[in-house]
Short mmCIF file of C-alpha atoms in Angstrom, two decimals:
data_model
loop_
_atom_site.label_atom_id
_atom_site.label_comp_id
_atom_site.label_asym_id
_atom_site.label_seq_id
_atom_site.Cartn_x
_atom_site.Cartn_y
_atom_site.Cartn_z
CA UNK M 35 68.85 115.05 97.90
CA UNK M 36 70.41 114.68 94.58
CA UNK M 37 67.58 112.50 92.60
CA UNK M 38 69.74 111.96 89.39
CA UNK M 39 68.37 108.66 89.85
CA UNK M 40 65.79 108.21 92.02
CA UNK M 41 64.00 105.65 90.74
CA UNK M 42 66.67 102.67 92.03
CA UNK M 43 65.78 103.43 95.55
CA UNK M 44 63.62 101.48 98.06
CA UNK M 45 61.16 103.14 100.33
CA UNK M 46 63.44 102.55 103.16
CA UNK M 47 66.38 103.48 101.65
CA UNK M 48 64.97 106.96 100.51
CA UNK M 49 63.76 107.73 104.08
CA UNK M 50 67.46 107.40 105.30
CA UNK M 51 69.15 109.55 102.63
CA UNK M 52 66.18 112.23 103.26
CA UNK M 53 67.47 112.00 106.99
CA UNK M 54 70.14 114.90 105.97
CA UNK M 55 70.56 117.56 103.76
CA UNK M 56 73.55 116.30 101.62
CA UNK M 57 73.10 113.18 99.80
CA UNK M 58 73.14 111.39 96.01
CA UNK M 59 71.26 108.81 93.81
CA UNK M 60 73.49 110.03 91.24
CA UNK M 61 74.78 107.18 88.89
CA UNK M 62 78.25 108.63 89.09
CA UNK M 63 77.86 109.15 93.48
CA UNK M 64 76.96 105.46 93.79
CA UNK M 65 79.96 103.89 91.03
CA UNK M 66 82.44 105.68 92.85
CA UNK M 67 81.30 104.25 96.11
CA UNK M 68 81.32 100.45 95.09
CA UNK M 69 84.52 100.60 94.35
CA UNK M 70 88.05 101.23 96.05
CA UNK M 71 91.57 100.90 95.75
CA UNK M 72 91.66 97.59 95.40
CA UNK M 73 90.50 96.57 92.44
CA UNK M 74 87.27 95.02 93.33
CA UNK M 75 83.99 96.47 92.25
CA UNK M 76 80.77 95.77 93.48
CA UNK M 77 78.64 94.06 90.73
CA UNK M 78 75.66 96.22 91.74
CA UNK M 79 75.55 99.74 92.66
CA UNK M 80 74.95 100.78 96.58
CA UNK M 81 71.06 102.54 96.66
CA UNK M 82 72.56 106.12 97.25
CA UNK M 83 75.16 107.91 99.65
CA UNK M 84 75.00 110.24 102.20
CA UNK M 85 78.01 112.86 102.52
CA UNK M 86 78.20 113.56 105.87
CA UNK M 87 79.51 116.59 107.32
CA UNK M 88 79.05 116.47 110.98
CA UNK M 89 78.32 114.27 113.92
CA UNK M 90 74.44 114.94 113.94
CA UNK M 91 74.65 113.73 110.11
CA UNK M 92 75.99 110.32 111.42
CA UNK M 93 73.56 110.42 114.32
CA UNK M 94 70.24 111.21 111.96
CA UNK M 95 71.24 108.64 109.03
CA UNK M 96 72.03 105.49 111.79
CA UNK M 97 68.84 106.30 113.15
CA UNK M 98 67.03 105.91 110.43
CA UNK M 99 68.59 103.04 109.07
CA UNK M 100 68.68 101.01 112.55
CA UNK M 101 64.04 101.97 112.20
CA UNK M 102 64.12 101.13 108.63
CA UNK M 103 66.53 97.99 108.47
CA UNK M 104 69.00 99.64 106.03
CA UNK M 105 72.61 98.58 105.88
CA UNK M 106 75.13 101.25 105.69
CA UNK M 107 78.43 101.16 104.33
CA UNK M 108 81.30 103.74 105.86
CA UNK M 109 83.68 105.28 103.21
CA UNK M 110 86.16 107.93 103.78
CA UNK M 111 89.11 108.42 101.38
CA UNK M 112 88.31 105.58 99.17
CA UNK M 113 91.75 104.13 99.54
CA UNK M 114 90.85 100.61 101.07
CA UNK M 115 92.53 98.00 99.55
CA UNK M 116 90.17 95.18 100.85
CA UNK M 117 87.29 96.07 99.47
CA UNK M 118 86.09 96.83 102.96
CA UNK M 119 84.41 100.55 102.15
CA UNK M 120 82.42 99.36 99.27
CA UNK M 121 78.58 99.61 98.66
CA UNK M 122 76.08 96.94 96.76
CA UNK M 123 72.53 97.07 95.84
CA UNK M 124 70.42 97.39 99.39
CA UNK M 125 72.90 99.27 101.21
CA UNK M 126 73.38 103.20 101.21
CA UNK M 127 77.01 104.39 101.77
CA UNK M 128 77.48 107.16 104.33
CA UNK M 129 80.71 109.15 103.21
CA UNK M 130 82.93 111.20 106.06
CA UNK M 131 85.82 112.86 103.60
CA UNK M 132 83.73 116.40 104.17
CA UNK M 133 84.21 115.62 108.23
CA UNK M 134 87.82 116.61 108.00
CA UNK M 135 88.73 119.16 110.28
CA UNK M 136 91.21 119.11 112.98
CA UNK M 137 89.48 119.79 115.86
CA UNK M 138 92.65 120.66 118.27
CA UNK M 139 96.21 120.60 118.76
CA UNK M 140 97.75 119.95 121.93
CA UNK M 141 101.80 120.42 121.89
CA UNK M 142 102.22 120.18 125.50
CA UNK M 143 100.05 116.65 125.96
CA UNK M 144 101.49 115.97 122.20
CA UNK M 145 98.06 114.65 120.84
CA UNK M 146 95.70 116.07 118.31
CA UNK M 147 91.55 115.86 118.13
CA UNK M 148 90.86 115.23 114.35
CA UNK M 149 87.55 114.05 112.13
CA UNK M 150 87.58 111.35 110.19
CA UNK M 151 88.35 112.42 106.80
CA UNK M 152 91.31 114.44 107.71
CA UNK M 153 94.33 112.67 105.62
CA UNK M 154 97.41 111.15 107.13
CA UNK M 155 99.59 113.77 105.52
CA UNK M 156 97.90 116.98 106.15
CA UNK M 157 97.78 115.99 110.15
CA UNK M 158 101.58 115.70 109.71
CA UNK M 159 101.98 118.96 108.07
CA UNK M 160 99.72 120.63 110.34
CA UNK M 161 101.89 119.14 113.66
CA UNK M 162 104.90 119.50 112.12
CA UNK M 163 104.46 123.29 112.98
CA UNK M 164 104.99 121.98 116.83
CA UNK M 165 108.26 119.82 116.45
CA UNK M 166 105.80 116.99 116.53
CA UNK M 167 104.43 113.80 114.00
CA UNK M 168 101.95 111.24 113.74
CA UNK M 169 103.79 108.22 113.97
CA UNK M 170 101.62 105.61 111.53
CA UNK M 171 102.65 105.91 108.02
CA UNK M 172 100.75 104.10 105.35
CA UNK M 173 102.44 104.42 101.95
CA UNK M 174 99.43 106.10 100.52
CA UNK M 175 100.21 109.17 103.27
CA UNK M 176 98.98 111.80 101.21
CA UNK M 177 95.21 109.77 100.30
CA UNK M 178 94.49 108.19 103.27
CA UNK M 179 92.63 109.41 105.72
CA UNK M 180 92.66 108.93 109.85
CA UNK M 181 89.45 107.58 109.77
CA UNK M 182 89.84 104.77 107.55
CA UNK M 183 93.35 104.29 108.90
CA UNK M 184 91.40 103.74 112.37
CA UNK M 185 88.77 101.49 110.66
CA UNK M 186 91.89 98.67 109.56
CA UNK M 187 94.52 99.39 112.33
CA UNK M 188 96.31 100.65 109.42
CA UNK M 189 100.70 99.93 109.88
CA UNK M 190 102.73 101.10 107.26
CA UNK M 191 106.43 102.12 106.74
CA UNK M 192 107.50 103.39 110.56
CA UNK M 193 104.94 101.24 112.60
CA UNK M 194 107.98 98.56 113.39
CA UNK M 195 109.40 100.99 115.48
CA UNK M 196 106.85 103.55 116.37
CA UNK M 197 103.55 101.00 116.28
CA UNK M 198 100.41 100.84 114.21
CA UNK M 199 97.36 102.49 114.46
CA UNK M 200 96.23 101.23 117.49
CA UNK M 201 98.93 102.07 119.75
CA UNK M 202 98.34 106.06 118.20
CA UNK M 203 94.99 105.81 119.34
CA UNK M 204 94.08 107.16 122.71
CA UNK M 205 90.65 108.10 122.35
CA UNK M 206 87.69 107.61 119.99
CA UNK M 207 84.16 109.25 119.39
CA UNK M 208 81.93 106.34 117.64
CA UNK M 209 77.97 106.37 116.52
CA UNK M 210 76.94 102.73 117.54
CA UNK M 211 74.37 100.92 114.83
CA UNK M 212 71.00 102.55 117.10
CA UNK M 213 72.12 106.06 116.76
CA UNK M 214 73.91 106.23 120.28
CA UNK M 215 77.09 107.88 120.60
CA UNK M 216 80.32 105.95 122.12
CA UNK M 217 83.09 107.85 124.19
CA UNK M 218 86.64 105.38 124.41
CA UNK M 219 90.12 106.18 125.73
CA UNK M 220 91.59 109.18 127.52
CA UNK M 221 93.60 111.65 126.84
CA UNK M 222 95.71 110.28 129.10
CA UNK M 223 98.60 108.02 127.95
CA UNK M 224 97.33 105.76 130.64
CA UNK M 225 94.52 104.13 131.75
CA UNK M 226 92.92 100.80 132.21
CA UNK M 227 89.27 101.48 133.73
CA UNK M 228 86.98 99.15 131.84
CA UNK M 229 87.60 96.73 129.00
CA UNK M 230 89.84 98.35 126.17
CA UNK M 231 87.38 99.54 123.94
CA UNK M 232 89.81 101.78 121.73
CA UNK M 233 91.33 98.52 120.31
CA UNK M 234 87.76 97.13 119.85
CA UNK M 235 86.92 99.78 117.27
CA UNK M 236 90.56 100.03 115.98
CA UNK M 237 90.74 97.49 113.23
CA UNK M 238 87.01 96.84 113.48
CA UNK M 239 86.11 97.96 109.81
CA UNK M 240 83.30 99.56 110.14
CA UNK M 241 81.36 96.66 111.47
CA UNK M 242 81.07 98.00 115.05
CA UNK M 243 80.20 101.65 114.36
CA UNK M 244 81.03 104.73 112.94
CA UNK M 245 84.12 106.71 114.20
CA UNK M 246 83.24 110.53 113.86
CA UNK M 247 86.36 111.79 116.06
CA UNK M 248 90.01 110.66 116.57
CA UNK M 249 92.32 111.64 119.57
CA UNK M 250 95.61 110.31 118.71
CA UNK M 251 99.42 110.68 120.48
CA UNK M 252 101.63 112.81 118.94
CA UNK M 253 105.75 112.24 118.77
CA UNK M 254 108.81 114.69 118.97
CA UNK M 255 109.45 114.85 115.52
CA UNK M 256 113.28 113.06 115.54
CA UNK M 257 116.15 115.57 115.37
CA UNK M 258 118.43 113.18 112.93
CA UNK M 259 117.60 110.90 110.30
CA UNK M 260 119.77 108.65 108.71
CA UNK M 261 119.06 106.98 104.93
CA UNK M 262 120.50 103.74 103.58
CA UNK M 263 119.62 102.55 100.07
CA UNK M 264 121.08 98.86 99.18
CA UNK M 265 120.79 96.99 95.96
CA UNK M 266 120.99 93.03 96.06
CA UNK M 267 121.01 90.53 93.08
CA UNK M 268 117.24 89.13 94.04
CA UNK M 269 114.85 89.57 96.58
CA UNK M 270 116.16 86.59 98.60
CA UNK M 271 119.87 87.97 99.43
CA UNK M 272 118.12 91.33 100.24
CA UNK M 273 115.69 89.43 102.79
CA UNK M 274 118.67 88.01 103.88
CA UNK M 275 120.23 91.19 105.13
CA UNK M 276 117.12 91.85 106.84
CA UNK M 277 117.28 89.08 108.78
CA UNK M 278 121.19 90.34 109.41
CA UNK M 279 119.51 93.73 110.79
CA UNK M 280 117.32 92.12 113.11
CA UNK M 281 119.86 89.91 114.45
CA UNK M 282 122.34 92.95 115.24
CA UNK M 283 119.73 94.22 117.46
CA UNK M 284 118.75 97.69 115.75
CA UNK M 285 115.62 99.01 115.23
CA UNK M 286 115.46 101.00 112.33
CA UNK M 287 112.59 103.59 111.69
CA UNK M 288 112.03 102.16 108.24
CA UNK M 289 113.18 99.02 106.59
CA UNK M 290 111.50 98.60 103.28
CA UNK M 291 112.58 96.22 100.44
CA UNK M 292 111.31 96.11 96.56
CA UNK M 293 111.71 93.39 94.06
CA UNK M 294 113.03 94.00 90.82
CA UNK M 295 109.97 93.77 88.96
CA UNK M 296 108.53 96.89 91.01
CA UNK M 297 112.04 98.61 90.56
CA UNK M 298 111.28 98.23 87.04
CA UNK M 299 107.72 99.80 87.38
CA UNK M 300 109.22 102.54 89.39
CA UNK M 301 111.69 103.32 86.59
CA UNK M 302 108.92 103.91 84.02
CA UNK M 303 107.14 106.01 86.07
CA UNK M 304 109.70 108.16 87.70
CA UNK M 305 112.51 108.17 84.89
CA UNK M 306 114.99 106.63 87.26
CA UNK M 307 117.09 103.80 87.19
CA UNK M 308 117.06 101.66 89.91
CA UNK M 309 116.48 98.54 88.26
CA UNK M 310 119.59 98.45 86.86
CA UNK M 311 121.64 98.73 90.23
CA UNK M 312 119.92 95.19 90.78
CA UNK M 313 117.01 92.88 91.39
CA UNK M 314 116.17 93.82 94.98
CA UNK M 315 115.80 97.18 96.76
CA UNK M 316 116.39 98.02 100.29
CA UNK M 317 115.79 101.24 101.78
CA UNK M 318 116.55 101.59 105.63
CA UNK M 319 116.39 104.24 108.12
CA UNK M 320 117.20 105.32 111.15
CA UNK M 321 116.34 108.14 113.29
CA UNK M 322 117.34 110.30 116.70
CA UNK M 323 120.06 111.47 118.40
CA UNK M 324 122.23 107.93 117.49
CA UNK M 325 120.85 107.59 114.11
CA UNK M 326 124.15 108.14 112.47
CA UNK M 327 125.71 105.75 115.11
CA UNK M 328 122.66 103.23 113.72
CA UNK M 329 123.12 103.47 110.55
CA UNK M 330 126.75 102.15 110.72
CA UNK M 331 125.30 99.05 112.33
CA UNK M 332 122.76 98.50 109.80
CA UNK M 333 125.32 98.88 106.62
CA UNK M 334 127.49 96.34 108.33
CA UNK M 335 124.89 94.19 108.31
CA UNK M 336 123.69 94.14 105.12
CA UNK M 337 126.38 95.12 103.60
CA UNK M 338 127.49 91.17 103.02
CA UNK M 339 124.34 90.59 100.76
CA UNK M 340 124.20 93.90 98.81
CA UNK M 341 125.95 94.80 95.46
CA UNK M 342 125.81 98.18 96.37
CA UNK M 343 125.24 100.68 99.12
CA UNK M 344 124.57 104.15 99.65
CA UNK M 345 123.85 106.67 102.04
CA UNK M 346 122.21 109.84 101.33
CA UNK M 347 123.58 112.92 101.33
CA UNK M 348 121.62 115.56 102.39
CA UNK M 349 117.49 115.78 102.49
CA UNK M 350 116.68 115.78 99.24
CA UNK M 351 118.48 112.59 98.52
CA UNK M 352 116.82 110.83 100.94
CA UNK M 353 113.33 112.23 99.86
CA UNK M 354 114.47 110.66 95.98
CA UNK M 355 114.78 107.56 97.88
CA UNK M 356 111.92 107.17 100.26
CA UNK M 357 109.75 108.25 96.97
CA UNK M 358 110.79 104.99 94.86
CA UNK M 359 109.16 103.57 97.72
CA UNK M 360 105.89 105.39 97.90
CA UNK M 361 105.60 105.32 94.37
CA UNK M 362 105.33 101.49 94.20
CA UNK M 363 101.47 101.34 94.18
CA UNK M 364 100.87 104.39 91.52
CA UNK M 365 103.80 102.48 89.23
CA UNK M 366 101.69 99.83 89.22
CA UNK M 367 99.21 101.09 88.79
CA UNK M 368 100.03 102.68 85.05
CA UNK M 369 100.21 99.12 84.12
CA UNK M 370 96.63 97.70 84.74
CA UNK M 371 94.61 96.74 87.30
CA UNK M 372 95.97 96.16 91.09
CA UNK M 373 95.04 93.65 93.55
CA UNK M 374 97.35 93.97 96.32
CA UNK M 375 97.64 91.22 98.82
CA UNK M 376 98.99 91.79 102.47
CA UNK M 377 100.56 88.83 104.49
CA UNK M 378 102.47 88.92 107.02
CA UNK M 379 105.32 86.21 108.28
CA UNK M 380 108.24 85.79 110.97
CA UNK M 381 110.57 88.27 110.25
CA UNK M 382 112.66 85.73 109.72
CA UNK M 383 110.89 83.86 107.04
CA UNK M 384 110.80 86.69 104.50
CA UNK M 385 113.28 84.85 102.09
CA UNK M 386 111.07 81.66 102.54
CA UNK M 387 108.02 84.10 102.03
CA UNK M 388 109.65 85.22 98.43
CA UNK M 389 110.17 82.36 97.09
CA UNK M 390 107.03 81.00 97.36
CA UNK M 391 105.84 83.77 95.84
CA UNK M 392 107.65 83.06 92.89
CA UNK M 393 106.21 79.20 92.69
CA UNK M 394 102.71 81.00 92.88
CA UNK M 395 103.00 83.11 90.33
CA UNK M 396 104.15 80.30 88.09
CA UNK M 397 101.79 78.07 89.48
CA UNK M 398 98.57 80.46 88.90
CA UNK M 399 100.18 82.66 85.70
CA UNK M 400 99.32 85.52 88.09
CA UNK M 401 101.75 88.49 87.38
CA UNK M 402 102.83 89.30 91.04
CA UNK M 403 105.22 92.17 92.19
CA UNK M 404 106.37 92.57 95.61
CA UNK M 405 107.29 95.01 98.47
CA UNK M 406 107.45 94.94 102.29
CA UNK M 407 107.47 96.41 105.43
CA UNK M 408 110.75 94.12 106.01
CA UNK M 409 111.25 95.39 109.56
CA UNK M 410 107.94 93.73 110.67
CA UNK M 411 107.42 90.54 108.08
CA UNK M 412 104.28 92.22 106.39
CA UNK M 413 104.45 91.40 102.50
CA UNK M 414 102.69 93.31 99.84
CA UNK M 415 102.35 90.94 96.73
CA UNK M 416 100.57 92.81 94.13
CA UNK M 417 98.96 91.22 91.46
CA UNK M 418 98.52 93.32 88.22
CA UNK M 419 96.02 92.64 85.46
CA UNK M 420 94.35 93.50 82.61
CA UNK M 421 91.13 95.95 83.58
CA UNK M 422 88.73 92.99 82.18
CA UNK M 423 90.10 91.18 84.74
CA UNK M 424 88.60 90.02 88.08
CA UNK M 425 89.95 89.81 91.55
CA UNK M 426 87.58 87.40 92.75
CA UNK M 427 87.95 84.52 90.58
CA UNK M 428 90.46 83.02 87.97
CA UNK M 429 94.34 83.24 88.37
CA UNK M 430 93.86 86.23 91.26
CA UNK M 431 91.22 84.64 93.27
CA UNK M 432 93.52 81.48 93.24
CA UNK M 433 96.73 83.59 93.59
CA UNK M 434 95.74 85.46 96.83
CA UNK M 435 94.15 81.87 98.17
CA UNK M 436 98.00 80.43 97.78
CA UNK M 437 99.34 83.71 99.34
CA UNK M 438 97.28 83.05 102.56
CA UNK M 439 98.35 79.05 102.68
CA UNK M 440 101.80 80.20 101.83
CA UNK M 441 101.55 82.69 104.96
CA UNK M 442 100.11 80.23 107.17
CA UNK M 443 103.00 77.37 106.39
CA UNK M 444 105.36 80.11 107.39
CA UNK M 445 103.53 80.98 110.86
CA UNK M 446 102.15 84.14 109.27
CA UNK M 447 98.42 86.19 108.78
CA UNK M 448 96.36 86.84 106.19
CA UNK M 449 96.35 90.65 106.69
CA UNK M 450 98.75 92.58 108.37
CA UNK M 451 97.00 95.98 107.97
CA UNK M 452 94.86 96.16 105.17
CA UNK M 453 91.73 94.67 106.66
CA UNK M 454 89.97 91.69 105.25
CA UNK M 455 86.48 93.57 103.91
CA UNK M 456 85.05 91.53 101.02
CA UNK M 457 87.89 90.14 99.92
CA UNK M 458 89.47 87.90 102.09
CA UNK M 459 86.44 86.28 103.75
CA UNK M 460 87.07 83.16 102.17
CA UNK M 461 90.18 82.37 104.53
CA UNK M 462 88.78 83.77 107.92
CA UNK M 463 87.93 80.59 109.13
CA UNK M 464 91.64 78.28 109.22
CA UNK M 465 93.55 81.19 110.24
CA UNK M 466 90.76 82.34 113.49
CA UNK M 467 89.28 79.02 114.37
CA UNK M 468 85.88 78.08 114.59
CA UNK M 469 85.89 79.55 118.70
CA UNK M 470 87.06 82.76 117.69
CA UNK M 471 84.61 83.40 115.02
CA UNK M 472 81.87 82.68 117.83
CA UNK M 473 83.19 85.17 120.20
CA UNK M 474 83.61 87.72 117.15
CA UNK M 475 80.03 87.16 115.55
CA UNK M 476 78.69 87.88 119.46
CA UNK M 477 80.44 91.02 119.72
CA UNK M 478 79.22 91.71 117.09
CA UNK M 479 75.49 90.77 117.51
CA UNK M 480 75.36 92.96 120.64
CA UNK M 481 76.67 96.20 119.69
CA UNK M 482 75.07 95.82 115.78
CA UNK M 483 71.99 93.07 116.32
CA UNK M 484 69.92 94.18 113.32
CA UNK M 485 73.32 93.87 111.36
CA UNK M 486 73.25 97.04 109.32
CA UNK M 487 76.47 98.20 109.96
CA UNK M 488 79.11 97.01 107.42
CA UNK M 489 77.40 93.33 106.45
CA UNK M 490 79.59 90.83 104.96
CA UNK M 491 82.76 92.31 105.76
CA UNK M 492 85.91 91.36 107.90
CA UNK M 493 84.05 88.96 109.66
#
């Protein structure tokens, strides 16, 4: 153990990081792990971390937590953007980025075994090899990892089409709270013997147990792909012609829209100029042996709202493209801190969705920039602020309470994929219902009931 700082720990606490070779009081260790990408961090530090690099790691640290009454935190990439992987005084963070190997590929039963820490992007290079993918695809591809992608039923930019996390999932290997290890799923692309325990875990935070192996369905990678980029004067024309793609009855692959304020941020960043082409970006895809075919239907759609549109030329146009859109986050980020918020509405209330968002910002002075997963209603309103400033009170604590009200008026959720960790506790109860709390906090209590595992989070 690494006792840079030994002296914070409890008795307890020390007996669980001295259950495995590889772990940290380190000041630096323990600040990295009460914090994420969110822009929340922990006002205390977490007692130490364990960096786990194998099942029997897992195994040896729950056990001696679930003896000692420790609470442990899991953290993988550090990506979370709900403050869901983050660590406080009295808890010791167990960290599975080193379990990141992929276990198997299987191109005939298109699936793949992988660890937890394996990233999004790598498993998609390392498939791609076969003629296959891995369907979910958070923006943050190239960060994230499967295991914390797992932990918040993670969507992202294809899921409208292909599904989220859960519906990749066909199989998980989980340490329980006592130590025990959990076998869900198949291999199989069907099955129904027993209660669905993959979904259980998928989504579940960390709160349920520790995931420590991932089998998940692979796809033929698509053999077209077609690209649309459309500029609009504002963000409610361009949610307009979303609404005109959904009504022609097409399902793009992707269908992601930017206000002009992140256009702007992309600009700086990149060198590009987007911004000028309009206030409101819409990039659209469509893949497979009709994509062309679909993307004719999807420019006459939109094409009523737009100012301009454009389709890409070869591959390395389209890459340009899709890259405005993954670089959202990182532009942002070069401008202060990020809080990004993560409703979802009816498809068909995006327009609605954007203009309240513009009477909240006003309302709160909160500085919010916006862009969606259009083809599926899930908003990302990001509010960006000075690094002295807080996500948990003032104008962003009141700015992502309005977001959830403004949500709910519309028939929406208060997450849509990032999770609801620390953050977003406040606003469990009027979108679940007191009954469905009750039924959560027993599931709970019987697979975790000395409540170690992930306290104070999701639920």
């Amino acid at each position: 153990m690494n006792n840079d700082n030994a002296s914070v720990l409890s008795n307890p606490a020390a007996i669980v990081l001295d259950a495995v070779q590889t772990s940290s009081t380190s000041y630096e260790d323990r600040l990295n792990a009460s914090r994420d990408r969110s822009g929340y961090a922990s006002a205390t530090l977490p007692d130490g971390v364990v960096f786990a690099h194998s099942v029997e790691d897992v195994v040896r640290t729950l056990q001696a937590a679930s003896a000692n009454g420790v609470s442990v935190v899991t953290r993988g990439a550090g990506t979370g953007l709900a403050a869901g992987g983050v660590g406080q005084a009295g808890e010791v963070v167990i960290d599975v980025s080193s379990m990141n190997r992929i276990l198997r590929i299987d191109p005939v039963e298109q699936l793949a075994v992988v660890e937890p820490g394996v990233l999004n992007g790598e498993l998609n290079a390392a498939v791609a090899e076969y003629g296959l993918f891995y369907a979910p695809d958070p923006a943050s591809t190239a960060i994230c990892s499967i295991g914390g992608n797992v932990g918040t039923n993670a969507g992202g930019m294809r899921c409208a089409k292909y599904g989220v996390t859960r519906e990749a999932v066909l199989a998980l290997h989980v340490v329980l709270a006592d130590g025990r290890e959990l076998r869900t799923g198949r291999e199989t692309l069907k099955g129904v013997t027993g209660y669905d325990l993959n979904a259980l875990f998928t989504g579940s935070e960390g709160t349920l147990g520790i995931v420590v192996e991932a089998t998940v369905r692979l796809r033929p990678l698509p053999p077209t792909t077609a690209t649309v980029a459309a500029f609009f004067p504002d963000f409610t024309a361009a949610a307009q012609a979303v609404s005109a793609v959904i009504a022609a009855r097409v399902q793009p692959s992707l269908l992601e829209l930017m206000d002009g304020q992140t256009l702007e941020a992309v600009d700086s960043a990149l060198g590009t100029d987007y911004r000028s082409r309009g206030g409101a970006f819409l990039l659209a895809q469509t893949d497979g042996y009709g994509a062309f075919l679909e993307q004719d239907v999807v420019l006459e759609a939109i094409e009523p709202f737009a100012s301009s549109c454009e389709k890409a030329v070869d591959l390395e146009h389209a890459e340009q493209l899709v890259r405005a859109r993954r670089e959202a986050i990182p532009s942002l980020e070069k401008l202060g801190r990020v809080s990004i918020g993560d409703i979802a509405v009816p498809r068909g209330r995006l327009a609605d969705a954007a203009l309240g968002l513009e009477e909240i910002s006003r309302k709160t002075g909160a500085r919010i920039f916006t862009v969606a997963h259009a083809s599926d209603g899930n908003l990302h309103p990001m509010i960006v602020m000075a690094e002295k400033d807080s996500v948990t009170e003032g104008p962003a604590k009141d700015a992502l309470g309005e977001m959830f009200y403004l949500a709910k008026r519309l028939g929406g959720t208060l997450t849509g994929e990032h999770g609801v960790g620390l953050l977003k506790r406040d606003w469990l109860l009027p979108e679940l219902g007191e009954v469905s709390l009750e039924v959560q906090h027993a599931i709970k209590d019987a697979l975790d009931p000395k409540g170690i595992l992930n306290p104070g989070k999701a639920i």
